[in-house]
XYZ file of N, CA and C in Angstrom:
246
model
N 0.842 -1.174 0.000
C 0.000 0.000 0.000
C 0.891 1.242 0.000
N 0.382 2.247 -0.784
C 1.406 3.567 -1.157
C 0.330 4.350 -0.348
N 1.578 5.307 0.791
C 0.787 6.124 1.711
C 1.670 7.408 1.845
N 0.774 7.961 1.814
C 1.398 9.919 1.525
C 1.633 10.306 2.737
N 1.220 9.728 4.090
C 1.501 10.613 5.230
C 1.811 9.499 6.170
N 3.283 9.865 7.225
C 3.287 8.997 8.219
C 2.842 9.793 9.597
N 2.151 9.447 10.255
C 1.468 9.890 11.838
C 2.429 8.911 12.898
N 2.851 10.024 13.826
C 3.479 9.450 15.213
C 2.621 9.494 16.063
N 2.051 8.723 16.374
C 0.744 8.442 17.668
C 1.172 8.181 18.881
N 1.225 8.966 20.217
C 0.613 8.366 21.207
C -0.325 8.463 22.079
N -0.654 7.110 22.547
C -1.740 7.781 23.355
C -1.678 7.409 25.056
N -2.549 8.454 25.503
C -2.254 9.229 26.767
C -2.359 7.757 27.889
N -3.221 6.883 27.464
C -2.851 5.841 28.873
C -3.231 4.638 27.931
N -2.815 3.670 28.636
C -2.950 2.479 28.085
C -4.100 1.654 28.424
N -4.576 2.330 29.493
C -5.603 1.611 30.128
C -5.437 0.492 30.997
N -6.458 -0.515 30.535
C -6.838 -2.062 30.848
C -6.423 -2.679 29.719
N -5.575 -2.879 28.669
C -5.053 -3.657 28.003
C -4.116 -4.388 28.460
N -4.065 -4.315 29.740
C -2.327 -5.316 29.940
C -1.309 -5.520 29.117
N -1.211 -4.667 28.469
C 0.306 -5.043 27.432
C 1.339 -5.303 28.462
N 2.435 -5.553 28.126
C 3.727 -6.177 28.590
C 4.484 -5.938 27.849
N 5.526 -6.810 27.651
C 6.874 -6.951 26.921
C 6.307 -7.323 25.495
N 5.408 -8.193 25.305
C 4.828 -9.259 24.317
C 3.835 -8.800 23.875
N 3.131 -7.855 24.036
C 1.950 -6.879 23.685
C 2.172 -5.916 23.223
N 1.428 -5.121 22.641
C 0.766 -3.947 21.250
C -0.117 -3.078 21.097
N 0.174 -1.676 21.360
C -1.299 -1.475 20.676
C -1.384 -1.090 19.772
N -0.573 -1.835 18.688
C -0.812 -1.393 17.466
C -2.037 -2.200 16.898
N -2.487 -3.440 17.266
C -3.984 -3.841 17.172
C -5.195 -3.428 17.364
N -5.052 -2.770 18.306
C -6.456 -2.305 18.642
C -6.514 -0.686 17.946
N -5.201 0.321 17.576
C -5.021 1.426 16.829
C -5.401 0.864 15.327
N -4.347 -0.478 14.674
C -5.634 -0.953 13.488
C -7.122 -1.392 13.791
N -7.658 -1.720 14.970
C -8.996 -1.864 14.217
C -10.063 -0.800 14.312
N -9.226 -0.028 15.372
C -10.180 1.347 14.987
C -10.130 2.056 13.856
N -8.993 2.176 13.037
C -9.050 2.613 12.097
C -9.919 1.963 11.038
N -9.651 0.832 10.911
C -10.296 -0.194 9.947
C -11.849 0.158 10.461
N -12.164 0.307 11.234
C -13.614 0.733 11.677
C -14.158 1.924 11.124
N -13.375 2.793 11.408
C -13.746 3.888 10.723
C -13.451 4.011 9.000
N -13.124 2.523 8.466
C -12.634 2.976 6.891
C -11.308 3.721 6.522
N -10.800 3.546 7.333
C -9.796 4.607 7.007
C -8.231 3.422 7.264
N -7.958 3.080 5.412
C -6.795 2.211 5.103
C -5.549 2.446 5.672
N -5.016 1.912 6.492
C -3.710 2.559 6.975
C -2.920 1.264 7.184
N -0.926 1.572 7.453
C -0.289 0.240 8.249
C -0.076 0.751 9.191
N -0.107 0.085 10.330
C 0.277 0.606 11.966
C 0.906 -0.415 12.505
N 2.544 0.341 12.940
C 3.662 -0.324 12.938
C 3.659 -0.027 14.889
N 4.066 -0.420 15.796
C 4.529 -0.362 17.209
C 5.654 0.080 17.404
N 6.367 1.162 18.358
C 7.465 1.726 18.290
C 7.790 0.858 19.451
N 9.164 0.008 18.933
C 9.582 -0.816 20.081
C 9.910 -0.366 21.216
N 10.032 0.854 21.312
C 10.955 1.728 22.566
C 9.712 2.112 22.889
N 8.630 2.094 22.676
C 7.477 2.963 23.822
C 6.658 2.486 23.825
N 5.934 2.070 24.537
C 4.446 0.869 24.541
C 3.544 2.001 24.249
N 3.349 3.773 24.547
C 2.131 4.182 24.112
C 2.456 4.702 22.909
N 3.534 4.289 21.780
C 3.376 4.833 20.598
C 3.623 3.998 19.329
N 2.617 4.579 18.395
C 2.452 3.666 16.979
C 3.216 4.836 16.248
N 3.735 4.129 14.446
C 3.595 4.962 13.295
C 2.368 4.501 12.856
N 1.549 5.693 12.112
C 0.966 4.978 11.176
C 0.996 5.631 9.816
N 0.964 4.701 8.944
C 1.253 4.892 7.491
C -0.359 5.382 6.387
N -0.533 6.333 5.892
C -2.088 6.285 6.157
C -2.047 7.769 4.808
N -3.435 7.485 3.820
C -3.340 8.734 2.835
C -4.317 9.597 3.756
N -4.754 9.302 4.834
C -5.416 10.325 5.540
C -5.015 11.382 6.166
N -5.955 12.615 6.595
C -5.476 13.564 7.331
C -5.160 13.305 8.742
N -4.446 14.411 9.362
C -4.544 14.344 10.385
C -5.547 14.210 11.403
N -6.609 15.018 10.681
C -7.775 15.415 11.483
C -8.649 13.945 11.394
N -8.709 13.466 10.526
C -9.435 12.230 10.296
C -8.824 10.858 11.021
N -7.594 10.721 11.391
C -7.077 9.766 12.290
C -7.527 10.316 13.591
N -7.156 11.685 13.629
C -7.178 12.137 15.595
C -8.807 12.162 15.696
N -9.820 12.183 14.577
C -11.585 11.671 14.911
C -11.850 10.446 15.237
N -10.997 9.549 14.344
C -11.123 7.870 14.660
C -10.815 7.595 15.609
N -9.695 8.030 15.843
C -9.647 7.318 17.142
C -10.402 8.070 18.539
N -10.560 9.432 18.775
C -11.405 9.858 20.132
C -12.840 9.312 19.882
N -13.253 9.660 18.534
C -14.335 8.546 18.437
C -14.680 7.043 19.208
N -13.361 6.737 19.281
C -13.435 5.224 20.004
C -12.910 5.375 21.196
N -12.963 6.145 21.766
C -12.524 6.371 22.977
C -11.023 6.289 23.533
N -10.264 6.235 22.412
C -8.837 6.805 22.338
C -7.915 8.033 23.033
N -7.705 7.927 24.123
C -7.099 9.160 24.329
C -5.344 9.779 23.952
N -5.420 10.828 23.720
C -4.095 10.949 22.610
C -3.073 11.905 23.553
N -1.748 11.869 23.498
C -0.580 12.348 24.037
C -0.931 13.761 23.282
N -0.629 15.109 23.550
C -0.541 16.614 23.214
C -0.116 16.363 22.333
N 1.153 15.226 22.671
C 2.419 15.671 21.210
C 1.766 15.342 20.033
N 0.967 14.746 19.351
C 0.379 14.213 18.468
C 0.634 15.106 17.587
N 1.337 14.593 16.438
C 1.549 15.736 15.108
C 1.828 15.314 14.163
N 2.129 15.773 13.083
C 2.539 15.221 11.837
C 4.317 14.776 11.865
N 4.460 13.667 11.374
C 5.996 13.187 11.628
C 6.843 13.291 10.233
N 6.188 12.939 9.074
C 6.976 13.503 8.367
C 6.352 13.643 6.728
């Protein structure tokens, strides 16, 4: 998939997911997206459990809806990466 914009995501708590060492949330960041229609790859930044890339022809504004939509809460830093 050819994608025009990469997004540095994180988000503000992890919750009740129990991630660990062996856990992701780059799963549950794809299926919200995939929920909302919106084609993207979402990669896990090994160094930080609350942050994804994601690879995506969408806007900004349209990822940071999908996901508060789903009850996503997002780090300030949230911005365009490159």
């Amino acid at each position: 998939m050819k994608t025009e914009h990469h997004w540095r995501i994180s988000v503000a708590d992890l919750g009740d997911t129990d991630n660990d060492m062996d856990r992701s949330i780059a799963p549950s960041i794809q299926m919200t997206l995939d929920k909302a229609g919106i084609k993207a790859i979402v990669d896990q930044d090994e160094m930080d459990a609350h942050t994804v890339d994601v690879y995506t022809n969408e806007t900004e504004y349209e990822v940071k809806k999908a996901l508060k939509d789903d009850g996503i809460e997002l780090e300030p830093s949230f911005r365009f990466a490159y």
